[in-house]
Amino acid sequence: MTSTKNHFATNLLQLQNRIKRDSSSYKDEFSQTYLNYESTLQAYLMKPAKQNKQLADLALFLSHVSHCFPDELKQYPQQLIDILKRYATVLNPDMRLTFCKCLMLLRSKNLIEPKPLFEIFFVLIKSQDKQLRKNLFEFMLNDVKKIKTKQKNYKLCSQVQQYVFTLTKENHPLVAKYSLNLLIDLYKKQIWNDAKTVNVISQCCFSKITKVLALALQFFAGKDVEKEAESESESEDEKTTQQVLLGLRVGKKTKSRKKRTDRALKSINKDKKKKKKNDGLPHFSALNLIYDPQDFAEKLFKLVETTNEGFEIKISILELISRLIGIHQLFLNNFHHFLIRFLNPHQREVTKILWFSAISSHELTPPDTVEPTLMAIANNFITERNSTEVIAVGLNAIREICDRCPLAMQEDLLGDLVQYKTYKDKAVSSAAKSLIQLFREKNPQMLHRKMRGKPTEESITEGAKIRQYGEFDAKSYIPGAEIIDLDNQEKKETEKTIKIEESDDEEGGEWVESESEDEKPKKRKHSEDDEDESSEGEWVDVSSDGEDDVDNSEQDQTKLMSLAEKEERAQKISTERILTQEEFKKIKIEQMKKKITDKNFDKKSKNRTIKIDSDLDEDEERLKNNGLVPLSSITYINKKKAHDKESRMARVKEGREGRDKFGHRFKDSRLGKTNKEKLKTKSFQMLRPKLNKKHKRSFKEKQMALKSSLLKQKKMK
């Protein structure tokens, strides 16, 4: 018995395994080990700066078996916390990490509350141990996630959340930074994604600690719309159903393996249901959850005027202010005047400043505050002394500002800008033409008569309705819904498939589809293939042949309808039906077609084909920016790309992606032809020289060939 105890004293892992199996039988061995731990600990605290391997093993052993003896180890967690509080700065780094791991084990066994554990961990974060800080942060992040998702203890989670909120106001830079990092990561993981968390993060934008300020500004930079990349990588690492079933086919079939497979399949199905449920939930941007955006924007503007931080911090603050103004349509009159001082082609990050001017302009912005910005851009960027790229960027910025605030443009300034449509450089002329196209839609009266273009169907309906400042055009119907065929949709819904089963054995049950008498295949200007292409963001061909005009009587009627009849039909369809996504795409394409087709389209341009691009990529980019204009719309320059060797080789390599190696032949014989098959398709003139060589040999030639072969055989012997 004594030899067994001595053996367990030297082999703690074996004793740990035995205690987990049968704790009552090894209580004496545990008591002896615990006494050994206490004596070793008292000796170690005399010199805490040194490492003690024996004490580290004993502490980990007690943490592993703490759930087996909860009464004996009741004071053990508090003892570790007191040691870390008292000797936090003088402890050996390895021993300090070991004690923290012991506390993590106790928390995983739910033997210690999270709040006192977080308190001691944030005290240890002040230490100059980077690896320790990383381990503590990852544990706190996973622990909060476990409390919210698995344990579903919302009361405990709110207590921890409130404690972390108070830590963001700490003066110590490491504590404030890691507490803010914890809030941001939990928001991105959809754990603490409420408005209270966002507003606590917003208060960090006024922190005196530069790193905390930069981290909070980066959070509001619009990168929180998409879910975290880590969650996507975790889902990719998970096994699929097919992989689990294939793993069962290999090896010996046992009941335990079958049970493991069933559990794995059950967890996969559960994760799929959970993911499907979460996909339907709306995800709001952080800027939409701020309590008082007007007050927040005013405080930030005051900060950027008085701060002594670097230029990068000022640019981040200006970006946040401009996003707030654009999303919430705020009034900040001095903001545009403040940006004018930076509107210089040689200014650092000038494209971003132009972007700020564009996204901070909206329909409710007073035109008097935006007009000086347009004049500054025109005077500093759109001049002959600047390069063509600078002129094109300036025209793009004016176009995007006028798209949101068209009343700020003066007629004299517009007349000067549109003259660049005949400029020698393509980038400048394209930017000027896009500005002309914008005012054809917004206010064609400001353009010269020859630049207004042909009157389109949209310009006839919307041209007379030039909105003044603060005026809204709210419609009670979906514009363009008149193209939906209401009667045909009702007929399709009434069709049913009926199964008739006869009792006679000679006649089996047959499927009969009831068809309406009036139902006939009709040709549409938008075919099904075209609708599929438009859903993928590709070009859509809208043809206007004479045959289509004969067969497509329904759309002829919509074209012949007056404006009042179209509005009445659109209102009827909008109120009586729920439109599908395909119908919305069809309406969008029809509305885009109205912008480019003139009013006499059916009479004069019978053999014309119109191509419409749905621009889904730009819509997705605008969605990521909360509906704001993307930066690429200002920096894009329609310029001929360089044709040097590097660019040409890059394009060649892009074309090779997804293709097989040149000269590679597949094993499938149907993909290639043999030489005999190729001979059948060759012309006779190519085969004549070859056929002449294959003439019949004479007797003399055969005799000479036989003689030479016999001589060769004789030499071989």
XYZ file of C-alpha atoms in Angstrom:
717
model
C 0.000 0.000 0.000
C 2.876 2.348 0.832
C 4.563 1.617 -2.497
C 1.303 2.450 -4.316
C 1.070 5.826 -2.576
C 4.679 6.594 -3.404
C 3.977 5.636 -7.014
C 1.008 8.023 -7.194
C 3.052 10.789 -5.597
C 5.462 10.687 -8.529
C 2.872 9.999 -11.252
C 0.112 12.614 -10.895
C -1.418 11.921 -14.306
C -2.213 8.323 -13.374
C -3.699 9.413 -10.049
C -5.758 12.031 -11.863
C -7.142 9.367 -14.182
C -8.004 7.055 -11.279
C -9.729 9.817 -9.289
C -11.908 10.772 -12.249
C -13.056 7.173 -12.492
C -13.578 6.510 -8.778
C -12.998 9.504 -6.528
C -14.098 7.912 -3.241
C -11.513 5.101 -3.441
C -8.591 7.514 -3.821
C -9.572 10.143 -1.270
C -6.546 9.408 0.957
C -4.115 9.794 -1.944
C -5.797 13.100 -2.853
C -5.503 14.393 0.736
C -1.806 13.553 0.810
C -1.258 15.316 -2.530
C -3.157 18.393 -1.318
C -0.968 18.619 1.798
C 2.076 18.371 -0.438
C 0.711 21.256 -2.560
C 0.187 23.528 0.460
C 3.681 22.951 1.827
C 5.241 23.514 -1.611
C 3.203 26.703 -2.114
C 4.330 28.191 1.214
C 7.941 27.525 0.320
C 7.496 29.029 -3.164
C 5.929 32.272 -1.933
C 9.185 33.009 -0.155
C 10.809 33.438 -3.606
C 7.997 33.956 -6.198
C 10.336 35.139 -8.968
C 11.694 31.598 -9.510
C 10.027 28.801 -11.392
C 8.798 25.700 -9.527
C 7.909 22.775 -11.806
C 6.566 20.643 -8.947
C 4.149 23.365 -7.791
C 2.907 23.905 -11.354
C 2.123 20.182 -11.749
C 0.351 20.043 -8.395
C -1.766 23.137 -9.176
C -2.864 21.727 -12.535
C -3.647 18.378 -10.900
C -5.918 20.021 -8.310
C -7.688 22.008 -11.026
C -8.400 18.861 -13.041
C -9.893 16.932 -10.099
C -11.587 19.905 -8.390
C -15.077 18.771 -9.467
C -14.539 15.429 -7.685
C -13.794 17.064 -4.288
C -15.726 20.374 -4.260
C -15.855 20.628 -0.446
C -12.134 20.039 0.101
C -11.185 22.545 -2.657
C -13.754 25.185 -1.807
C -11.118 27.824 -1.009
C -8.767 26.790 -3.817
C -10.046 29.255 -6.527
C -9.956 32.234 -4.148
C -6.452 31.233 -3.034
C -5.211 31.410 -6.637
C -6.894 34.795 -7.173
C -5.275 36.211 -4.029
C -1.839 34.979 -5.120
C -2.208 36.619 -8.545
C -3.436 39.891 -7.030
C -0.646 40.094 -4.489
C 2.272 38.875 -6.609
C 1.054 39.892 -10.098
C 4.164 41.884 -11.009
C 6.835 39.751 -9.326
C 5.646 36.255 -10.261
C 7.639 34.170 -12.688
C 5.963 34.457 -16.165
C 5.604 30.679 -16.551
C 4.140 30.268 -13.068
C 1.771 33.182 -13.631
C 0.531 31.580 -16.859
C 0.121 28.239 -15.022
C -2.029 29.807 -12.304
C -4.164 31.467 -14.987
C -4.636 28.122 -16.729
C -5.771 26.648 -13.427
C -8.405 29.364 -13.102
C -9.530 28.718 -16.684
C -9.988 25.027 -15.875
C -12.011 25.904 -12.777
C -14.199 28.248 -14.861
C -14.793 25.534 -17.466
C -16.049 23.286 -14.651
C -18.286 26.164 -13.471
C -16.576 26.304 -10.054
C -15.961 30.045 -10.199
C -18.087 32.987 -11.329
C -16.991 34.917 -14.436
C -17.027 38.411 -12.913
C -14.260 37.874 -10.269
C -12.313 35.953 -12.882
C -12.560 38.833 -15.368
C -11.482 41.269 -12.655
C -8.230 39.446 -11.962
C -7.615 38.870 -15.687
C -7.886 42.576 -16.470
C -5.454 43.244 -13.623
C -3.008 40.818 -15.251
C -3.501 42.471 -18.661
C -1.519 45.432 -17.292
C 1.582 43.216 -17.128
C 4.208 43.345 -19.868
C 3.583 39.764 -21.029
C 2.198 39.666 -24.564
C 1.545 35.910 -24.668
C -0.334 36.067 -21.362
C -2.519 38.932 -22.619
C -3.323 37.023 -25.791
C -4.360 33.876 -23.882
C -6.494 35.822 -21.406
C -8.270 37.756 -24.166
C -9.110 34.602 -26.161
C -10.438 32.881 -23.045
C -12.670 35.823 -22.075
C -14.001 36.031 -25.629
C -14.904 32.337 -25.763
C -16.290 32.364 -22.235
C -18.776 35.156 -22.985
C -19.771 33.386 -26.191
C -20.364 30.177 -24.232
C -22.469 31.977 -21.602
C -24.690 33.574 -24.247
C -25.094 30.738 -26.770
C -24.739 27.456 -24.859
C -25.673 28.209 -21.245
C -28.149 30.963 -22.251
C -27.622 32.709 -18.919
C -28.640 36.213 -20.035
C -28.599 37.712 -16.548
C -24.978 36.659 -15.983
C -24.069 37.823 -19.480
C -25.536 41.288 -18.826
C -23.538 41.563 -15.588
C -20.295 40.779 -17.403
C -21.262 43.195 -20.176
C -21.844 46.009 -17.708
C -18.472 45.356 -16.100
C -16.687 45.500 -19.478
C -18.490 48.775 -20.231
C -16.921 50.373 -17.155
C -13.444 49.190 -18.176
C -13.543 51.183 -21.437
C -13.271 54.379 -19.349
C -10.072 53.247 -17.590
C -7.006 55.439 -17.870
C -4.661 52.497 -18.353
C -4.156 52.112 -22.139
C -3.930 48.303 -22.160
C -7.100 47.805 -20.106
C -9.092 50.284 -22.202
C -7.788 48.825 -25.465
C -8.483 45.164 -24.595
C -11.941 45.934 -23.185
C -12.824 47.798 -26.394
C -11.395 44.957 -28.478
C -13.581 42.540 -26.528
C -16.706 44.599 -27.261
C -15.891 44.903 -30.971
C -15.159 41.189 -31.441
C -18.322 40.167 -29.597
C -20.346 42.584 -31.723
C -18.927 41.085 -34.917
C -19.664 37.579 -33.644
C -23.322 38.583 -33.066
C -23.069 38.036 -29.293
C -23.365 41.624 -28.019
C -24.909 43.315 -31.057
C -27.359 45.600 -29.262
C -27.559 49.400 -29.400
C -26.090 49.770 -25.904
C -22.813 48.149 -26.988
C -22.568 50.375 -30.066
C -23.116 53.538 -28.028
C -20.458 52.518 -25.494
C -18.041 52.024 -28.393
C -19.045 55.425 -29.770
C -18.005 57.095 -26.518
C -14.510 55.660 -27.051
C -14.189 57.990 -30.066
C -13.514 60.784 -27.563
C -10.833 58.893 -25.639
C -7.525 60.607 -24.928
C -5.673 57.353 -25.681
C -4.725 57.363 -29.367
C -4.897 53.595 -29.855
C -8.365 53.402 -28.326
C -9.536 56.309 -30.482
C -8.150 54.724 -33.673
C -9.733 51.363 -32.818
C -13.181 52.897 -32.254
C -12.974 54.900 -35.500
C -11.936 51.801 -37.413
C -14.992 49.976 -36.061
C -17.309 52.633 -37.508
C -15.517 52.637 -40.863
C -18.238 50.482 -42.405
C -16.499 47.104 -42.045
C -19.094 45.628 -39.674
C -21.814 44.941 -42.247
C -20.396 41.608 -43.288
C -20.034 38.807 -40.776
C -16.608 38.038 -39.464
C -14.328 36.034 -41.738
C -13.524 33.663 -38.901
C -17.100 32.394 -38.757
C -16.899 31.604 -42.484
C -13.632 29.718 -42.043
C -15.134 27.737 -39.162
C -18.071 26.691 -41.327
C -15.674 25.624 -44.088
C -13.735 23.408 -41.693
C -16.848 21.535 -40.602
C -17.441 18.129 -42.145
C -20.263 17.685 -44.607
C -22.828 14.896 -44.540
C -21.185 13.124 -47.467
C -17.775 13.122 -45.779
C -19.217 11.620 -42.588
C -20.999 8.851 -44.490
C -17.893 8.077 -46.543
C -15.864 7.780 -43.340
C -18.257 5.111 -42.075
C -17.724 2.940 -45.164
C -14.025 2.475 -44.411
C -12.967 0.198 -41.575
C -14.746 -2.244 -39.347
C -18.473 -1.708 -38.811
C -19.131 -1.422 -35.078
C -21.984 -0.075 -33.001
C -19.826 2.625 -31.458
C -18.778 3.914 -34.890
C -22.392 3.957 -36.013
C -23.393 5.930 -32.915
C -20.625 8.458 -33.519
C -21.764 8.840 -37.121
C -25.365 9.389 -36.050
C -24.283 12.041 -33.559
C -22.192 13.786 -36.226
C -25.093 13.788 -38.703
C -27.426 15.120 -36.028
C -25.053 17.981 -35.195
C -24.624 18.833 -38.900
C -28.387 19.040 -39.396
C -28.700 21.147 -36.252
C -26.034 23.571 -37.486
C -27.772 23.848 -40.863
C -31.080 24.737 -39.196
C -29.360 27.277 -36.956
C -27.558 28.854 -39.887
C -30.766 29.030 -41.910
C -32.523 30.691 -38.990
C -29.763 33.270 -38.516
C -29.655 34.113 -42.231
C -33.214 35.407 -42.076
C -32.441 37.853 -39.256
C -31.705 41.444 -40.281
C -28.244 42.795 -39.542
C -28.140 46.532 -38.883
C -25.062 48.635 -39.313
C -23.542 50.087 -36.180
C -24.173 53.657 -37.389
C -27.924 52.950 -37.461
C -27.952 52.033 -33.744
C -26.579 55.304 -32.353
C -29.035 57.020 -29.998
C -28.418 60.668 -30.965
C -26.465 60.876 -34.260
C -26.823 64.674 -34.519
C -25.187 65.289 -31.151
C -22.567 62.627 -31.868
C -21.658 64.255 -35.208
C -21.410 67.727 -33.638
C -19.072 66.454 -30.906
C -16.887 64.715 -33.492
C -16.720 67.868 -35.610
C -15.657 69.863 -32.569
C -13.029 67.186 -31.840
C -11.532 67.284 -35.342
C -11.212 71.080 -35.136
C -9.377 71.060 -31.797
C -7.443 67.762 -31.778
C -3.663 67.539 -32.089
C -3.682 63.968 -33.418
C -2.074 62.959 -36.685
C -3.531 63.375 -40.160
C -4.687 59.743 -40.342
C -6.813 60.180 -37.211
C -8.353 63.360 -38.599
C -9.204 61.607 -41.877
C -10.903 58.780 -39.945
C -12.949 61.274 -37.910
C -14.008 63.119 -41.077
C -15.044 59.823 -42.659
C -17.196 58.951 -39.652
C -18.841 62.405 -39.671
C -19.596 62.204 -43.399
C -21.092 58.727 -43.020
C -23.318 59.930 -40.183
C -24.511 62.896 -42.236
C -25.236 60.753 -45.290
C -27.048 57.917 -43.498
C -29.120 60.001 -41.068
C -29.425 63.109 -43.327
C -28.073 65.431 -40.662
C -27.495 69.202 -40.771
C -23.902 70.254 -40.147
C -23.531 73.506 -42.041
C -19.868 74.216 -41.280
C -18.711 70.770 -42.375
C -18.536 71.549 -46.120
C -16.725 74.831 -45.431
C -14.211 72.912 -43.314
C -13.526 70.469 -46.192
C -12.855 73.277 -48.680
C -9.437 73.961 -47.123
C -8.337 70.410 -48.078
C -9.669 70.485 -51.681
C -6.335 70.771 -53.442
C -4.942 68.303 -56.023
C -1.647 68.055 -54.118
C -3.363 67.407 -50.798
C -2.699 64.057 -49.171
C -5.687 61.625 -49.465
C -7.544 64.154 -51.598
C -9.736 61.482 -53.237
C -11.104 60.518 -49.839
C -11.850 64.161 -49.046
C -13.772 64.446 -52.331
C -15.616 61.282 -51.333
C -16.503 62.840 -47.961
C -17.982 65.834 -49.774
C -20.111 63.527 -51.899
C -21.498 61.238 -49.188
C -22.174 64.145 -46.817
C -24.481 65.725 -49.420
C -28.126 64.657 -49.457
C -31.522 65.947 -50.531
C -32.010 68.017 -47.366
C -28.605 69.696 -47.491
C -29.078 73.449 -48.157
C -27.779 74.262 -51.661
C -26.016 77.388 -50.339
C -23.655 75.242 -48.238
C -22.758 72.896 -51.123
C -22.298 75.571 -53.813
C -18.886 76.785 -52.480
C -17.652 73.192 -52.520
C -18.551 72.843 -56.209
C -16.811 76.109 -57.032
C -13.685 75.029 -55.117
C -13.522 71.715 -56.973
C -14.060 73.432 -60.326
C -11.379 76.082 -59.672
C -8.738 73.747 -58.181
C -9.237 70.536 -60.171
C -10.948 71.278 -63.498
C -8.341 73.547 -65.088
C -5.977 73.166 -68.028
C -2.894 73.356 -65.813
C -3.772 70.035 -64.135
C -3.346 66.545 -65.540
C -6.193 64.689 -67.218
C -6.602 62.333 -64.238
C -7.123 65.279 -61.884
C -9.731 66.831 -64.193
C -11.605 63.521 -64.540
C -11.663 62.958 -60.769
C -12.951 66.494 -60.228
C -15.766 65.994 -62.750
C -16.681 62.679 -61.133
C -16.850 64.322 -57.698
C -19.102 67.128 -58.992
C -21.348 64.539 -60.650
C -21.794 62.551 -57.428
C -22.468 65.699 -55.375
C -25.042 66.951 -57.889
C -26.688 63.547 -57.959
C -27.676 64.093 -54.309
C -28.017 67.879 -54.308
C -28.764 69.027 -57.908
C -30.017 72.464 -56.817
C -26.475 73.456 -55.775
C -25.303 73.600 -59.409
C -25.356 76.981 -61.160
C -26.258 77.182 -64.849
C -23.106 79.120 -65.786
C -20.829 76.615 -64.062
C -22.625 73.689 -65.682
C -22.274 75.323 -69.101
C -18.503 75.547 -68.610
C -18.149 71.973 -67.371
C -20.099 70.314 -70.179
C -17.690 71.832 -72.744
C -15.174 69.198 -71.691
C -17.190 66.574 -73.601
C -15.048 67.361 -76.663
C -11.761 67.221 -74.738
C -8.942 65.317 -76.414
C -8.511 62.867 -73.506
C -11.073 60.080 -73.240
C -11.161 60.057 -69.425
C -12.142 63.733 -69.253
C -14.686 63.526 -72.078
C -16.357 60.465 -70.528
C -16.637 62.199 -67.136
C -18.182 65.281 -68.777
C -20.666 63.142 -70.720
C -21.712 61.393 -67.525
C -22.406 64.833 -65.984
C -24.557 65.724 -69.015
C -26.461 62.440 -68.682
C -27.111 63.167 -64.993
C -28.707 66.551 -65.688
C -30.759 65.061 -68.518
C -32.479 63.076 -65.779
C -32.411 65.593 -62.914
C -32.991 68.978 -64.577
C -32.708 69.088 -68.403
C -33.730 72.764 -68.466
C -30.251 73.730 -67.230
C -28.605 72.188 -70.319
C -28.388 73.742 -73.741
C -31.120 72.565 -76.066
C -28.798 70.530 -78.288
C -27.428 68.652 -75.215
C -30.782 67.574 -73.799
C -30.960 64.564 -76.091
C -34.048 62.899 -77.466
C -37.072 62.946 -75.161
C -37.453 59.572 -73.492
C -40.526 58.058 -71.899
C -39.156 58.851 -68.446
C -38.293 62.434 -69.296
C -41.854 63.024 -70.491
C -43.322 61.761 -67.225
C -40.688 63.050 -64.803
C -39.238 66.032 -66.666
C -42.038 68.389 -65.717
C -41.686 67.402 -62.028
C -38.476 69.218 -61.086
C -38.430 68.976 -57.308
C -37.571 72.006 -55.240
C -35.641 72.022 -51.983
C -37.308 69.790 -49.364
C -39.914 68.435 -51.787
C -40.597 64.688 -51.866
C -42.294 62.683 -54.580
C -44.012 59.889 -52.649
C -45.927 57.399 -54.790
C -48.690 55.049 -53.682
C -47.683 52.411 -56.231
C -44.600 50.719 -57.651
C -43.454 52.639 -60.768
C -43.276 50.313 -63.756
C -45.606 47.667 -62.319
C -47.962 48.109 -65.282
C -45.880 45.678 -67.351
C -46.882 42.746 -65.102
C -49.520 40.577 -66.764
C -52.188 40.297 -64.049
C -54.715 38.167 -65.960
C -52.140 35.621 -67.094
C -50.862 35.257 -63.522
C -54.365 34.526 -62.240
C -54.834 31.841 -64.900
C -51.582 30.157 -63.889
C -52.632 30.108 -60.248
C -55.951 28.419 -61.112
C -54.278 25.545 -62.998
C -54.053 22.291 -61.069
C -52.621 18.869 -61.700
C -55.223 16.180 -61.141
C -54.426 12.504 -60.697
C -57.197 10.142 -61.875
C -57.110 6.604 -60.577
C -59.557 4.125 -62.069
C -60.624 0.966 -60.274
C -60.515 -1.107 -63.472
C -57.312 -3.233 -63.656
C -57.006 -2.804 -67.427
C -56.826 1.000 -67.227
C -54.040 2.335 -64.968
C -54.004 5.718 -63.254
C -52.842 8.561 -65.492
C -51.752 12.112 -64.819
C -53.852 14.742 -66.560
C -52.979 18.394 -66.646
C -55.846 20.765 -67.128
C -55.009 23.586 -69.529
C -57.030 26.674 -70.097
C -58.354 27.169 -73.593
C -57.020 30.638 -73.939
C -53.523 29.717 -72.791
C -51.129 29.934 -75.693
C -47.382 30.445 -75.803
C -46.699 34.122 -76.172
C -43.497 35.805 -77.233
C -42.183 38.350 -74.824
C -39.701 41.094 -75.316
C -38.031 39.830 -72.158
C -37.481 36.111 -72.594
C -36.841 33.720 -69.723
C -33.202 33.428 -70.719
C -32.917 37.180 -70.623
C -34.410 37.285 -67.153
C -31.904 34.709 -65.982
C -29.078 36.745 -67.437
C -30.340 39.885 -65.789
C -30.424 38.131 -62.434
C -26.722 37.364 -62.816
C -25.851 40.978 -63.575
C -25.206 40.391 -67.300
C -26.445 42.179 -70.421
C -30.117 41.886 -71.355
C -31.176 42.121 -74.988
C -34.491 43.825 -75.604
C -35.377 43.366 -79.280
C -38.161 45.155 -81.140
C -38.766 43.039 -84.244
C -41.943 43.144 -86.236
C -42.840 39.565 -85.263
C -42.750 40.442 -81.580
C -45.112 43.356 -82.179
C -47.638 41.022 -83.824
C -47.604 38.335 -81.154
C -47.074 40.462 -78.063
C -50.410 42.220 -77.892
C -50.258 42.670 -74.117
C -47.209 44.938 -74.166
C -48.586 46.798 -77.173
C -51.567 47.700 -75.035
C -49.314 48.985 -72.248
C -47.443 51.171 -74.725
C -50.665 52.618 -76.117
C -51.978 53.419 -72.644
C -51.868 56.986 -71.417
C -49.939 58.054 -68.334
C -53.072 58.075 -66.176
C -54.007 54.562 -67.323
C -50.489 53.293 -66.597
C -50.593 54.740 -63.076
C -54.021 53.209 -62.471
C -52.861 49.798 -63.696
C -49.640 49.972 -61.650
C -51.585 50.924 -58.514
C -54.005 48.032 -59.058
C -51.187 45.507 -59.447
C -49.263 46.923 -56.468
C -52.254 46.641 -54.131
C -53.726 43.320 -55.288
C -50.614 41.180 -55.640
C -47.362 40.342 -53.887
C -44.621 40.657 -56.475
C -41.824 38.102 -56.739
C -38.109 38.843 -57.084
C -38.203 37.979 -60.791
C -41.003 40.491 -61.320
C -39.076 43.180 -59.463
C -36.068 42.527 -61.706
C -38.322 42.744 -64.734
C -39.714 46.079 -63.506
C -36.194 47.374 -62.896
C -35.110 46.468 -66.428
C -38.221 48.130 -67.849
C -37.527 51.314 -65.867
C -33.935 51.332 -67.112
C -35.206 50.903 -70.661
C -37.426 53.966 -70.267
C -34.340 56.091 -69.594
C -32.688 55.243 -72.934
C -35.613 54.758 -75.341
C -37.116 57.794 -77.015
C -40.834 58.391 -77.128
C -41.086 57.323 -80.834
C -39.223 54.065 -80.251
C -41.915 51.816 -81.788
C -42.360 53.920 -84.900
C -38.840 54.796 -86.018
C -36.502 52.150 -84.575
C -38.030 48.803 -85.497
C -34.778 46.926 -86.022
C -32.964 48.268 -82.992
C -31.581 46.192 -80.111
C -31.142 47.721 -76.660
C -28.703 46.261 -74.169
C -29.206 46.945 -70.466
C -26.789 46.158 -67.679
C -28.379 45.548 -64.299
C -25.230 46.733 -62.391
C -25.641 44.278 -59.531
C -21.995 44.656 -58.479
C -22.437 48.384 -57.902
C -25.666 47.732 -55.964
C -23.853 45.284 -53.682
C -21.071 47.822 -53.079
C -23.631 50.481 -52.201
C -25.329 48.018 -49.847
C -22.051 47.483 -48.005
C -21.726 51.278 -47.630
C -25.271 51.668 -46.201
C -26.577 53.011 -49.503
C -23.791 55.613 -49.837
C -21.806 56.187 -52.998
C -18.662 53.994 -53.176
C -15.216 55.553 -53.441
C -14.629 53.805 -56.781
C -17.287 55.974 -58.498
C -15.059 59.031 -57.927
C -11.650 57.478 -58.527
C -12.730 55.547 -61.649
C -11.114 56.938 -64.791
C -12.141 55.678 -68.218
C -8.623 55.427 -69.550
C -6.930 53.051 -71.955
C -4.970 50.501 -69.961
C -1.217 50.144 -70.308
C -0.018 47.591 -72.847
C 3.454 46.854 -71.559
C 4.761 43.318 -71.273
C 3.849 42.884 -67.602
C 0.211 43.901 -68.109
C -0.103 41.683 -71.194
C 1.359 38.672 -69.361
C -0.990 39.305 -66.439
C -3.983 39.229 -68.795
C -2.678 36.035 -70.428
C -2.375 34.337 -67.021
C -5.882 35.451 -66.066
C -7.222 33.824 -69.218
C -5.465 30.551 -68.413
C -7.222 30.175 -65.059
C -9.705 27.323 -65.044
C -8.410 25.905 -68.355
C -6.530 22.695 -69.049
C -2.880 22.664 -69.981
C -2.154 23.253 -73.669
C -1.762 19.993 -75.597
C -3.306 17.904 -72.815
C -5.537 15.096 -74.135
C -8.322 13.500 -72.182
C -8.721 9.739 -71.890
C -12.209 9.990 -73.360
C -11.884 8.973 -77.032
C -14.942 10.993 -77.987
C -13.101 14.253 -77.363
C -10.485 13.655 -80.149
C -10.044 12.001 -83.574
C -7.575 9.422 -84.784
C -5.396 9.867 -87.864
C -7.627 7.521 -89.906
C -10.660 9.644 -89.053
C -8.797 12.795 -89.998
C -7.851 11.271 -93.390
C -11.556 10.994 -94.266
C -12.011 14.741 -94.074
C -8.833 15.667 -96.020
C -9.031 16.699 -99.669
C -7.780 14.321 -102.381
C -5.097 16.761 -103.519
C -3.419 16.429 -100.118
C -3.502 12.618 -100.232
C -2.353 12.089 -103.863
C 1.439 12.156 -103.177
C 1.009 9.656 -100.377
C -1.113 7.303 -102.487
C 1.420 7.353 -105.346
C 4.107 5.955 -103.060
C 1.988 2.936 -102.158
C 2.064 1.288 -105.626
C 2.375 -2.539 -106.065
C 5.985 -3.906 -106.026
C 7.290 -5.853 -109.007
C 8.760 -9.387 -108.890
C 12.307 -8.026 -109.160
C 11.795 -5.701 -106.177
C 10.395 -8.526 -104.078
C 13.398 -10.716 -105.024
C 15.915 -8.069 -103.995
C 14.128 -7.462 -100.698
C 14.126 -11.208 -99.916
C 17.824 -11.461 -100.724
C 18.733 -8.575 -98.423
C 16.703 -10.034 -95.553
C 18.375 -13.441 -95.904
C 21.829 -11.850 -95.845
C 20.947 -9.961 -92.653
C 19.772 -13.161 -90.987
C 23.004 -14.917 -91.968
C 25.095 -12.145 -90.426
C 23.100 -12.347 -87.211
C 24.127 -16.001 -86.817
